[in-house]
Amino acid sequence: MTTARIPLLHRYANPAVFGRLASQVLPWTTGAAILLLALGLYFALFSSPPDYQQGNSVRIMYVHVPAAIMSEVVYGMMAAAAAAGIIWKHALADLFVKAAAPLGAAFTFICLVAGSLWGKPMWGAWWVWDARLTSELILFFLYLGYLALVDAFDDPQRGLKAGAILVLVGVVDLPIIKFSVDWWNTLHQPASLMTMAGPKVDPSMLLPLILMIGGFTAFFITVVMLRLESELLARRIRAWRTAAGDE
Amino acid sequence: MSAAFRLFRHDLKLQLRQGSDLIAPVAFFVLATLLVPLGVGPEPNLLTRLAPGMIWVTALLATLLALDRLFQRDFEDGTLDLLALSPMPLEMTVLTKVAAHWVTTGLPLLMAAPVLGLMLRLDPATYVTMEVSLLLGTPVLSMIGAFGAAVTLGARRGGALLALLVLPLYVPILIFATSAIGAAGEGLSARPHLLLLASFFVAGLVLVPFAAAAALRNALE
């Protein structure tokens, strides 16, 4: 079978093709993740100035902001993959959703915890019920709901499909998180990185922030590919077992 | 259309014959709400402030009670397969089930709420707003719940799972319903909040049947 004739979308649905791609890409993303996180952490913790108002607490932001961005981006990617799985029956798309979900949940958890640790010295409270925090918390529960649902079926394929539908329904939360700081008067500050007028962050703080965002992204790509590969292996083992009459 | 109406009557009849199905959610609603004054003390001002939130939170939980049975019985005895094969779109079946669920849970809650309001010393100026918020909000709860019931159909430990999936999606309804009652209590206009609730209702009416029907098809595959 020649891969050239297959549309791009479906070429990587072939586990063997994906495996080859993953083995080529993985060393680079692993290296990039280690390098960017190390550099980013060095700049974030040592080689960037303390904020004139927040002092050294501002350094929490270099973890909080990338985690928050990833929590939304990962969910967006899961939703896109879920849609691809439902519309084109793309074989790897549903597996990607499952592989990415625990990572997204972890990013959301890190975002909430880091934000809480920052909130105590800055706002004087671990938690406030403003729209940004509440919608992010709901995102965390959406991740947990997906993780619980996907494993609740005896037939794994059925769990993947039910989970994909749930992810698509939950996507309504994403714009609410993004625009919560504009729609409501929140204690959480409005966007300062992705604004129409460009970033409103000082270059000395922008550098570690961008390094950390790159590091988080490379880490995500690395781990999600490893998880996808292990999911594919698990599926193959299941198929062999069934063929051998074990189950 | 007449097929949908007949299915609705059939569902309602089944529910009414099993009286306990009908009474359980309302009884839970009343009991859970009445635990609050016993828990926090009968101080009138405190109760007046807590009343809208308590009524709505227990209403959310009460709608959960009958949800896991929404498709389960039909799924187990094969009725759902026949409904899926029938010429009536599965989306219409979902809407019919939602309507039957609302008539047997949402509507009784609507009728019990004023009595609870009296006992919890709800601000007299907010009764109408509370009823309107329940009238607009509880059907949305039934819709979201129907989606949850459809997506967990055939899953192990469906009940607890259903609550985990559905409660986060209930949050916007709770927020806007209670802020409507809050606004009415402060003499402000509850209209914007109620309009938002109405928009949830309309959006749910359009979107939920498709999501729930897709989940049902997955369960029936």
Tab-separated table of C-alpha atoms in Angstrom:
chain	number	residue	atom	x	y	z
A	1	MET	CA	0.000	0.000	0.000
A	2	THR	CA	1.425	3.376	-0.915
A	3	THR	CA	0.840	6.121	1.586
A	4	ALA	CA	0.979	8.822	-1.073
A	5	ARG	CA	-2.570	8.261	-2.276
A	6	ILE	CA	-4.160	8.455	1.144
A	7	PRO	CA	-5.338	11.934	2.229
A	8	LEU	CA	-3.079	13.558	4.789
A	9	LEU	CA	-5.688	13.300	7.540
A	10	HIS	CA	-5.897	9.533	7.263
A	11	ARG	CA	-2.249	8.786	6.560
A	12	TYR	CA	-1.375	9.069	10.250
A	13	ALA	CA	-4.391	6.994	11.269
A	14	ASN	CA	-2.260	3.989	10.357
A	15	PRO	CA	-0.571	2.967	13.638
A	16	ALA	CA	2.605	1.888	11.819
A	17	VAL	CA	2.934	5.258	10.072
A	18	PHE	CA	2.253	7.033	13.352
A	19	GLY	CA	4.858	4.864	15.102
A	20	ARG	CA	7.512	5.824	12.559
A	21	LEU	CA	6.631	9.494	12.874
A	22	ALA	CA	6.685	9.295	16.668
A	23	SER	CA	10.106	7.643	16.768
A	24	GLN	CA	11.468	10.408	14.533
A	25	VAL	CA	9.886	13.271	16.463
A	26	LEU	CA	10.229	12.028	20.043
A	27	PRO	CA	14.002	12.599	20.550
A	28	TRP	CA	13.639	16.202	19.371
A	29	THR	CA	10.620	17.033	21.540
A	30	THR	CA	12.193	15.320	24.554
A	31	GLY	CA	15.345	17.375	24.108
A	32	ALA	CA	13.371	20.562	23.554
A	33	ALA	CA	11.258	19.948	26.669
A	34	ILE	CA	14.318	19.397	28.902
A	35	LEU	CA	16.226	22.338	27.437
A	36	LEU	CA	13.334	24.813	27.469
A	37	LEU	CA	12.147	23.871	30.966
A	38	ALA	CA	15.704	24.086	32.353
A	39	LEU	CA	16.383	27.448	30.689
A	40	GLY	CA	12.923	28.743	31.534
A	41	LEU	CA	13.216	27.745	35.190
A	42	TYR	CA	16.686	29.337	35.401
A	43	PHE	CA	15.403	32.632	34.028
A	44	ALA	CA	12.157	32.417	36.007
A	45	LEU	CA	13.797	31.696	39.364
A	46	PHE	CA	17.172	33.459	39.153
A	47	SER	CA	17.656	35.709	36.177
A	48	SER	CA	14.497	37.815	36.105
A	49	PRO	CA	13.652	40.844	38.221
A	50	PRO	CA	11.118	40.682	41.072
A	51	ASP	CA	7.900	42.557	40.338
A	52	TYR	CA	7.689	46.086	41.759
A	53	GLN	CA	4.384	45.255	43.453
A	54	GLN	CA	4.369	41.496	43.862
A	55	GLY	CA	8.025	40.989	44.764
A	56	ASN	CA	9.243	37.443	44.283
A	57	SER	CA	5.710	36.029	44.243
A	58	VAL	CA	5.581	36.958	40.581
A	59	ARG	CA	7.766	33.913	39.887
A	60	ILE	CA	4.752	31.673	40.540
A	61	MET	CA	3.315	33.150	37.344
A	62	TYR	CA	5.970	31.406	35.237
A	63	VAL	CA	4.335	28.104	36.185
A	64	HIS	CA	0.743	29.265	36.569
A	65	VAL	CA	0.370	30.952	33.174
A	66	PRO	CA	1.822	28.131	31.009
A	67	ALA	CA	-0.252	25.577	32.950
A	68	ALA	CA	-3.392	27.674	32.433
A	69	ILE	CA	-2.700	28.056	28.714
A	70	MET	CA	-2.057	24.326	28.359
A	71	SER	CA	-5.213	23.435	30.311
A	72	GLU	CA	-7.278	25.220	27.668
A	73	VAL	CA	-5.189	24.330	24.609
A	74	VAL	CA	-5.181	20.634	25.518
A	75	TYR	CA	-8.957	20.639	25.940
A	76	GLY	CA	-9.320	22.435	22.611
A	77	MET	CA	-7.124	19.828	20.935
A	78	MET	CA	-9.103	17.033	22.585
A	79	ALA	CA	-12.333	18.569	21.284
A	80	ALA	CA	-10.913	18.873	17.754
A	81	ALA	CA	-9.714	15.259	17.900
A	82	ALA	CA	-13.088	14.118	19.286
A	83	ALA	CA	-14.836	15.839	16.376
A	84	ALA	CA	-12.414	14.218	13.903
A	85	GLY	CA	-13.092	10.850	15.524
A	86	ILE	CA	-16.842	11.238	15.223
A	87	ILE	CA	-16.937	12.774	11.736
A	88	TRP	CA	-14.201	10.837	9.891
A	89	LYS	CA	-13.972	7.770	12.177
A	90	HIS	CA	-10.277	8.592	12.446
A	91	ALA	CA	-8.740	5.638	14.259
A	92	LEU	CA	-6.136	7.519	16.288
A	93	ALA	CA	-8.248	10.587	17.100
A	94	ASP	CA	-10.280	8.947	19.894
A	95	LEU	CA	-7.099	7.434	21.318
A	96	PHE	CA	-5.456	10.864	21.294
A	97	VAL	CA	-8.344	12.260	23.362
A	98	LYS	CA	-7.805	9.529	25.931
A	99	ALA	CA	-4.017	9.977	25.906
A	100	ALA	CA	-4.238	13.752	26.364
A	101	ALA	CA	-6.942	13.858	29.069
A	102	PRO	CA	-4.823	13.039	32.166
A	103	LEU	CA	-2.227	15.576	31.012
A	104	GLY	CA	-4.872	18.252	30.591
A	105	ALA	CA	-6.274	17.429	34.024
A	106	ALA	CA	-2.770	17.711	35.509
A	107	PHE	CA	-2.160	21.092	33.832
A	108	THR	CA	-5.511	22.344	35.143
A	109	PHE	CA	-4.668	21.121	38.640
A	110	ILE	CA	-1.212	22.791	38.538
A	111	CYS	CA	-2.844	25.998	37.298
A	112	LEU	CA	-5.367	25.983	40.160
A	113	VAL	CA	-2.798	25.122	42.842
A	114	ALA	CA	-0.194	27.629	41.607
A	115	GLY	CA	-2.879	30.299	41.343
A	116	SER	CA	-4.038	29.524	44.851
A	117	LEU	CA	-0.482	29.737	46.232
A	118	TRP	CA	-0.117	33.115	44.529
A	119	GLY	CA	-3.550	34.293	45.646
A	120	LYS	CA	-2.835	33.861	49.364
A	121	PRO	CA	-0.045	36.496	49.589
A	122	MET	CA	-1.497	38.754	46.847
A	123	TRP	CA	-5.262	38.706	47.401
A	124	GLY	CA	-5.177	37.470	50.990
A	125	ALA	CA	-7.234	34.384	50.168
A	126	TRP	CA	-6.487	30.918	48.841
A	127	TRP	CA	-9.635	30.975	46.767
A	128	VAL	CA	-12.133	33.576	45.584
A	129	TRP	CA	-15.335	32.801	43.729
A	130	ASP	CA	-14.732	34.858	40.642
A	131	ALA	CA	-15.699	33.820	37.136
A	132	ARG	CA	-12.197	32.907	35.917
A	133	LEU	CA	-11.455	30.656	38.877
A	134	THR	CA	-14.876	29.041	38.849
A	135	SER	CA	-14.834	28.277	35.127
A	136	GLU	CA	-11.319	26.834	35.397
A	137	LEU	CA	-12.504	24.630	38.279
A	138	ILE	CA	-15.391	23.434	36.100
A	139	LEU	CA	-12.830	22.588	33.390
A	140	PHE	CA	-11.026	20.429	35.955
A	141	PHE	CA	-14.257	18.567	36.695
A	142	LEU	CA	-14.900	18.139	32.959
A	143	TYR	CA	-11.506	16.437	32.680
A	144	LEU	CA	-12.289	14.236	35.697
A	145	GLY	CA	-15.700	13.379	34.262
A	146	TYR	CA	-14.123	12.352	30.969
A	147	LEU	CA	-11.522	10.188	32.739
A	148	ALA	CA	-14.232	8.477	34.792
A	149	LEU	CA	-16.508	7.945	31.796
A	150	VAL	CA	-13.926	6.601	29.364
A	151	ASP	CA	-13.017	3.713	31.688
A	152	ALA	CA	-16.558	2.869	32.776
A	153	PHE	CA	-17.440	0.628	29.842
A	154	ASP	CA	-16.579	-3.026	29.335
A	155	ASP	CA	-16.007	-2.325	25.659
A	156	PRO	CA	-13.130	0.209	25.470
A	157	GLN	CA	-14.236	1.422	22.045
A	158	ARG	CA	-17.654	2.395	23.399
A	159	GLY	CA	-16.009	4.314	26.251
A	160	LEU	CA	-13.883	6.257	23.763
A	161	LYS	CA	-16.957	7.224	21.734
A	162	ALA	CA	-19.031	8.265	24.776
A	163	GLY	CA	-16.051	10.259	26.042
A	164	ALA	CA	-15.644	12.014	22.690
A	165	ILE	CA	-19.283	13.162	22.779
A	166	LEU	CA	-18.823	14.431	26.349
A	167	VAL	CA	-15.660	16.358	25.400
A	168	LEU	CA	-17.550	18.066	22.567
A	169	VAL	CA	-20.386	19.106	24.886
A	170	GLY	CA	-17.926	20.418	27.486
A	171	VAL	CA	-16.268	22.688	24.925
A	172	VAL	CA	-18.814	25.409	25.841
A	173	ASP	CA	-16.654	26.052	28.923
A	174	LEU	CA	-13.595	27.158	26.900
A	175	PRO	CA	-14.890	30.548	25.660
A	176	ILE	CA	-16.344	31.161	29.122
A	177	ILE	CA	-12.879	30.739	30.701
A	178	LYS	CA	-11.184	32.843	28.026
A	179	PHE	CA	-13.628	35.746	28.137
A	180	SER	CA	-14.636	35.520	31.809
A	181	VAL	CA	-12.224	38.346	32.639
A	182	ASP	CA	-13.888	40.595	30.051
A	183	TRP	CA	-17.532	39.640	30.645
A	184	TRP	CA	-17.470	39.921	34.418
A	185	ASN	CA	-15.684	42.171	36.860
A	186	THR	CA	-13.227	39.585	38.100
A	187	LEU	CA	-10.500	39.825	40.704
A	188	HIS	CA	-8.372	37.792	38.296
A	189	GLN	CA	-6.507	40.195	36.024
A	190	PRO	CA	-7.495	40.482	32.348
A	191	ALA	CA	-5.345	39.146	29.519
A	192	SER	CA	-1.878	40.693	29.324
A	193	LEU	CA	-0.108	38.279	26.969
A	194	MET	CA	-2.420	37.783	24.018
A	195	THR	CA	-3.939	41.233	23.516
A	196	MET	CA	-4.669	43.092	20.295
A	197	ALA	CA	-1.870	45.552	21.123
A	198	GLY	CA	0.711	42.820	21.704
A	199	PRO	CA	2.033	41.527	25.040
A	200	LYS	CA	1.886	43.988	27.931
A	201	VAL	CA	4.622	42.182	29.852
A	202	ASP	CA	8.145	43.586	30.295
A	203	PRO	CA	10.715	41.802	28.039
A	204	SER	CA	12.744	40.640	31.068
A	205	MET	CA	9.664	38.750	32.306
A	206	LEU	CA	8.374	37.832	28.858
A	207	LEU	CA	11.492	35.758	28.083
A	208	PRO	CA	11.154	33.211	30.935
A	209	LEU	CA	7.397	33.102	30.373
A	210	ILE	CA	7.767	32.233	26.689
A	211	LEU	CA	10.508	29.687	27.450
A	212	MET	CA	8.230	28.027	30.016
A	213	ILE	CA	5.264	27.988	27.619
A	214	GLY	CA	7.504	26.354	24.994
A	215	GLY	CA	8.778	23.875	27.577
A	216	PHE	CA	5.267	22.927	28.708
A	217	THR	CA	4.219	22.461	25.063
A	218	ALA	CA	7.222	20.270	24.210
A	219	PHE	CA	6.631	18.253	27.398
A	220	PHE	CA	2.996	17.737	26.423
A	221	ILE	CA	3.850	16.603	22.882
A	222	THR	CA	6.474	14.182	24.206
A	223	VAL	CA	4.268	12.585	26.849
A	224	VAL	CA	1.145	12.451	24.696
A	225	MET	CA	3.086	10.614	21.959
A	226	LEU	CA	4.469	8.135	24.480
A	227	ARG	CA	0.967	7.584	25.871
A	228	LEU	CA	-0.458	7.124	22.369
A	229	GLU	CA	2.212	4.540	21.560
A	230	SER	CA	1.506	2.624	24.754
A	231	GLU	CA	-2.254	2.772	24.068
A	232	LEU	CA	-1.620	1.294	20.623
A	233	LEU	CA	0.551	-1.443	22.122
A	234	ALA	CA	-2.108	-2.191	24.743
A	235	ARG	CA	-4.686	-2.461	21.988
A	236	ARG	CA	-2.479	-4.852	20.025
A	237	ILE	CA	-1.935	-7.019	23.106
A	238	ARG	CA	-5.707	-7.126	23.656
A	239	ALA	CA	-6.214	-8.182	20.027
A	240	TRP	CA	-3.623	-10.976	20.363
A	241	ARG	CA	-5.175	-12.174	23.602
A	242	THR	CA	-8.616	-12.286	22.020
A	243	ALA	CA	-7.187	-14.133	19.017
A	244	ALA	CA	-5.480	-16.634	21.316
A	245	GLY	CA	-8.795	-17.220	23.090
A	246	ASP	CA	-7.727	-15.878	26.478
A	247	GLU	CA	-10.785	-13.698	26.905
B	1	MET	CA	-45.637	14.341	15.865
B	2	SER	CA	-48.520	12.218	17.100
B	3	ALA	CA	-46.023	9.374	17.589
B	4	ALA	CA	-43.960	11.643	19.830
B	5	PHE	CA	-47.078	12.609	21.761
B	6	ARG	CA	-48.039	8.972	22.213
B	7	LEU	CA	-44.559	8.124	23.475
B	8	PHE	CA	-44.830	11.037	25.883
B	9	ARG	CA	-48.178	9.757	27.203
B	10	HIS	CA	-46.768	6.230	27.443
B	11	ASP	CA	-43.777	7.439	29.478
B	12	LEU	CA	-45.964	9.535	31.719
B	13	LYS	CA	-48.330	6.645	32.333
B	14	LEU	CA	-45.446	4.359	33.281
B	15	GLN	CA	-44.132	6.976	35.699
B	16	LEU	CA	-47.539	7.597	37.254
B	17	ARG	CA	-48.191	3.905	37.797
B	18	GLN	CA	-45.030	3.681	39.851
B	19	GLY	CA	-46.045	6.387	42.290
B	20	SER	CA	-42.787	6.226	44.212
B	21	ASP	CA	-40.899	7.471	41.133
B	22	LEU	CA	-43.016	10.573	41.192
B	23	ILE	CA	-42.862	11.245	44.920
B	24	ALA	CA	-39.167	10.541	45.574
B	25	PRO	CA	-37.667	13.654	43.917
B	26	VAL	CA	-40.150	16.067	45.551
B	27	ALA	CA	-39.819	14.364	48.927
B	28	PHE	CA	-36.045	14.633	48.632
B	29	PHE	CA	-36.329	18.279	47.593
B	30	VAL	CA	-38.497	19.162	50.601
B	31	LEU	CA	-36.539	17.110	53.119
B	32	ALA	CA	-33.080	18.249	52.021
B	33	THR	CA	-34.158	21.895	52.071
B	34	LEU	CA	-35.731	21.552	55.497
B	35	LEU	CA	-32.464	20.176	56.867
B	36	VAL	CA	-30.871	23.595	56.382
B	37	PRO	CA	-32.739	25.516	59.128
B	38	LEU	CA	-32.046	22.589	61.433
B	39	GLY	CA	-28.364	22.742	60.509
B	40	VAL	CA	-27.647	26.474	60.514
B	41	GLY	CA	-30.269	27.553	63.045
B	42	PRO	CA	-33.672	29.203	62.605
B	43	GLU	CA	-32.459	32.826	62.582
B	44	PRO	CA	-34.891	34.555	60.123
B	45	ASN	CA	-32.461	36.973	58.412
B	46	LEU	CA	-29.931	34.238	57.788
B	47	LEU	CA	-32.614	31.967	56.329
B	48	THR	CA	-33.883	34.733	54.049
B	49	ARG	CA	-30.379	35.090	52.628
B	50	LEU	CA	-29.826	31.362	52.243
B	51	ALA	CA	-33.275	30.475	50.885
B	52	PRO	CA	-32.796	31.070	47.111
B	53	GLY	CA	-29.504	29.194	47.007
B	54	MET	CA	-30.766	26.313	49.133
B	55	ILE	CA	-33.917	25.896	47.076
B	56	TRP	CA	-31.931	25.863	43.846
B	57	VAL	CA	-29.125	23.586	45.058
B	58	THR	CA	-31.579	20.987	46.333
B	59	ALA	CA	-33.597	21.342	43.122
B	60	LEU	CA	-30.444	20.468	41.155
B	61	LEU	CA	-29.841	17.415	43.297
B	62	ALA	CA	-33.490	16.351	43.172
B	63	THR	CA	-33.505	16.303	39.361
B	64	LEU	CA	-30.545	13.908	39.488
B	65	LEU	CA	-32.586	11.287	41.330
B	66	ALA	CA	-34.749	10.050	38.484
B	67	LEU	CA	-32.161	10.573	35.745
B	68	ASP	CA	-30.399	7.224	35.712
B	69	ARG	CA	-33.762	5.583	34.988
B	70	LEU	CA	-34.508	7.868	32.041
B	71	PHE	CA	-33.244	5.496	29.333
B	72	GLN	CA	-32.136	2.545	31.488
B	73	ARG	CA	-35.457	0.673	31.559
B	74	ASP	CA	-36.018	1.052	27.815
B	75	PHE	CA	-32.392	0.112	27.158
B	76	GLU	CA	-32.642	-3.099	29.182
B	77	ASP	CA	-35.933	-4.408	27.787
B	78	GLY	CA	-35.120	-3.489	24.175
B	79	THR	CA	-37.704	-0.716	23.784
B	80	LEU	CA	-34.896	1.689	22.967
B	81	ASP	CA	-33.784	-0.479	20.026
B	82	LEU	CA	-37.316	-0.352	18.632
B	83	LEU	CA	-37.499	3.414	19.178
B	84	ALA	CA	-34.182	3.798	17.335
B	85	LEU	CA	-35.525	1.698	14.445
B	86	SER	CA	-38.836	3.562	14.268
B	87	PRO	CA	-39.293	6.302	11.667
B	88	MET	CA	-39.377	8.934	14.414
B	89	PRO	CA	-35.889	10.519	14.708
B	90	LEU	CA	-34.013	9.544	17.857
B	91	GLU	CA	-33.585	13.265	18.558
B	92	MET	CA	-37.384	13.536	18.889
B	93	THR	CA	-37.401	10.550	21.235
B	94	VAL	CA	-34.871	12.366	23.417
B	95	LEU	CA	-37.041	15.505	23.529
B	96	THR	CA	-40.073	13.410	24.456
B	97	LYS	CA	-38.167	11.747	27.282
B	98	VAL	CA	-36.960	15.152	28.470
B	99	ALA	CA	-40.546	16.444	28.497
B	100	ALA	CA	-41.755	13.427	30.480
B	101	HIS	CA	-38.876	13.806	32.935
B	102	TRP	CA	-39.640	17.488	33.422
B	103	VAL	CA	-43.360	16.891	33.997
B	104	THR	CA	-42.600	14.274	36.643
B	105	THR	CA	-39.735	16.076	38.427
B	106	GLY	CA	-39.423	19.734	37.394
B	107	LEU	CA	-43.107	20.553	37.600
B	108	PRO	CA	-43.618	19.086	41.108
B	109	LEU	CA	-40.546	21.036	42.280
B	110	LEU	CA	-42.092	24.176	40.851
B	111	MET	CA	-45.230	23.547	42.892
B	112	ALA	CA	-43.410	22.654	46.111
B	113	ALA	CA	-41.001	25.620	45.967
B	114	PRO	CA	-43.387	28.352	47.258
B	115	VAL	CA	-44.221	26.278	50.335
B	116	LEU	CA	-40.522	25.812	51.017
B	117	GLY	CA	-40.082	29.536	50.429
B	118	LEU	CA	-42.569	30.226	53.235
B	119	MET	CA	-40.805	27.894	55.631
B	120	LEU	CA	-37.380	29.341	54.772
B	121	ARG	CA	-38.702	32.925	55.006
B	122	LEU	CA	-37.900	33.699	51.390
B	123	ASP	CA	-38.170	37.425	50.647
B	124	PRO	CA	-41.849	37.925	49.599
B	125	ALA	CA	-40.748	40.197	46.739
B	126	THR	CA	-38.875	37.338	45.068
B	127	TYR	CA	-41.539	34.598	44.807
B	128	VAL	CA	-42.496	35.407	41.212
B	129	THR	CA	-38.850	35.599	40.099
B	130	MET	CA	-38.088	32.296	41.831
B	131	GLU	CA	-40.995	30.589	40.089
B	132	VAL	CA	-40.012	32.025	36.691
B	133	SER	CA	-36.378	31.004	37.228
B	134	LEU	CA	-37.512	27.475	38.108
B	135	LEU	CA	-39.867	27.412	35.123
B	136	LEU	CA	-37.018	28.375	32.755
B	137	GLY	CA	-34.216	26.531	34.538
B	138	THR	CA	-35.588	23.096	35.443
B	139	PRO	CA	-36.307	22.107	31.805
B	140	VAL	CA	-32.634	22.853	31.018
B	141	LEU	CA	-31.651	20.639	33.957
B	142	SER	CA	-33.791	17.855	32.464
B	143	MET	CA	-32.116	18.351	29.070
B	144	ILE	CA	-28.542	18.324	30.393
B	145	GLY	CA	-29.532	15.384	32.580
B	146	ALA	CA	-30.899	13.494	29.589
B	147	PHE	CA	-27.573	13.988	27.837
B	148	GLY	CA	-25.771	12.666	30.922
B	149	ALA	CA	-28.109	9.674	31.144
B	150	ALA	CA	-27.585	8.901	27.453
B	151	VAL	CA	-23.811	9.137	27.563
B	152	THR	CA	-23.533	6.886	30.644
B	153	LEU	CA	-25.977	4.300	29.299
B	154	GLY	CA	-24.408	0.873	29.631
B	155	ALA	CA	-21.578	2.137	31.826
B	156	ARG	CA	-20.598	0.528	35.098
B	157	ARG	CA	-21.511	2.498	38.272
B	158	GLY	CA	-23.674	4.762	36.125
B	159	GLY	CA	-25.347	6.662	38.963
B	160	ALA	CA	-22.302	8.272	40.598
B	161	LEU	CA	-20.741	8.829	37.191
B	162	LEU	CA	-23.874	10.613	36.019
B	163	ALA	CA	-23.693	13.082	38.919
B	164	LEU	CA	-20.003	13.747	38.224
B	165	LEU	CA	-20.716	14.519	34.555
B	166	VAL	CA	-23.917	16.488	34.966
B	167	LEU	CA	-23.312	18.681	38.030
B	168	PRO	CA	-20.500	20.788	36.472
B	169	LEU	CA	-22.760	21.432	33.479
B	170	TYR	CA	-25.558	22.535	35.852
B	171	VAL	CA	-23.398	25.330	37.295
B	172	PRO	CA	-24.394	28.148	34.871
B	173	ILE	CA	-28.101	27.505	35.500
B	174	LEU	CA	-27.569	27.704	39.256
B	175	ILE	CA	-25.554	30.919	38.961
B	176	PHE	CA	-28.001	32.821	36.790
B	177	ALA	CA	-31.125	31.534	38.541
B	178	THR	CA	-29.885	32.555	41.981
B	179	SER	CA	-28.594	35.901	40.728
B	180	ALA	CA	-32.047	36.550	39.253
B	181	ILE	CA	-33.646	35.925	42.654
B	182	GLY	CA	-30.889	37.961	44.321
B	183	ALA	CA	-31.500	40.898	41.981
B	184	ALA	CA	-35.245	40.774	42.658
B	185	GLY	CA	-34.525	40.775	46.394
B	186	GLU	CA	-32.445	43.955	46.067
B	187	GLY	CA	-35.133	45.683	44.044
B	188	LEU	CA	-33.129	45.447	40.814
B	189	SER	CA	-34.388	44.054	37.537
B	190	ALA	CA	-34.163	40.264	37.305
B	191	ARG	CA	-34.830	40.479	33.575
B	192	PRO	CA	-31.231	40.110	32.247
B	193	HIS	CA	-30.617	36.987	34.323
B	194	LEU	CA	-33.951	35.495	33.340
B	195	LEU	CA	-33.268	36.270	29.673
B	196	LEU	CA	-29.957	34.427	29.943
B	197	LEU	CA	-31.794	31.455	31.481
B	198	ALA	CA	-34.268	31.608	28.610
B	199	SER	CA	-31.369	31.590	26.139
B	200	PHE	CA	-29.956	28.456	27.836
B	201	PHE	CA	-33.398	26.906	27.443
B	202	VAL	CA	-33.561	27.687	23.732
B	203	ALA	CA	-29.945	26.653	23.074
B	204	GLY	CA	-30.503	23.400	24.981
B	205	LEU	CA	-33.659	22.687	23.039
B	206	VAL	CA	-31.678	22.899	19.794
B	207	LEU	CA	-28.365	21.268	20.784
B	208	VAL	CA	-29.107	18.669	23.469
B	209	PRO	CA	-31.239	16.304	21.327
B	210	PHE	CA	-28.371	15.860	18.859
B	211	ALA	CA	-25.727	15.232	21.530
B	212	ALA	CA	-27.974	12.854	23.482
B	213	ALA	CA	-29.108	10.989	20.357
B	214	ALA	CA	-25.466	10.538	19.271
B	215	ALA	CA	-24.702	9.082	22.706
B	216	LEU	CA	-27.737	6.765	22.504
B	217	ARG	CA	-26.640	5.500	19.067
B	218	ASN	CA	-23.219	4.740	20.536
B	219	ALA	CA	-24.836	2.773	23.367
B	220	LEU	CA	-27.053	0.821	20.968
B	221	GLU	CA	-24.296	-0.040	18.463
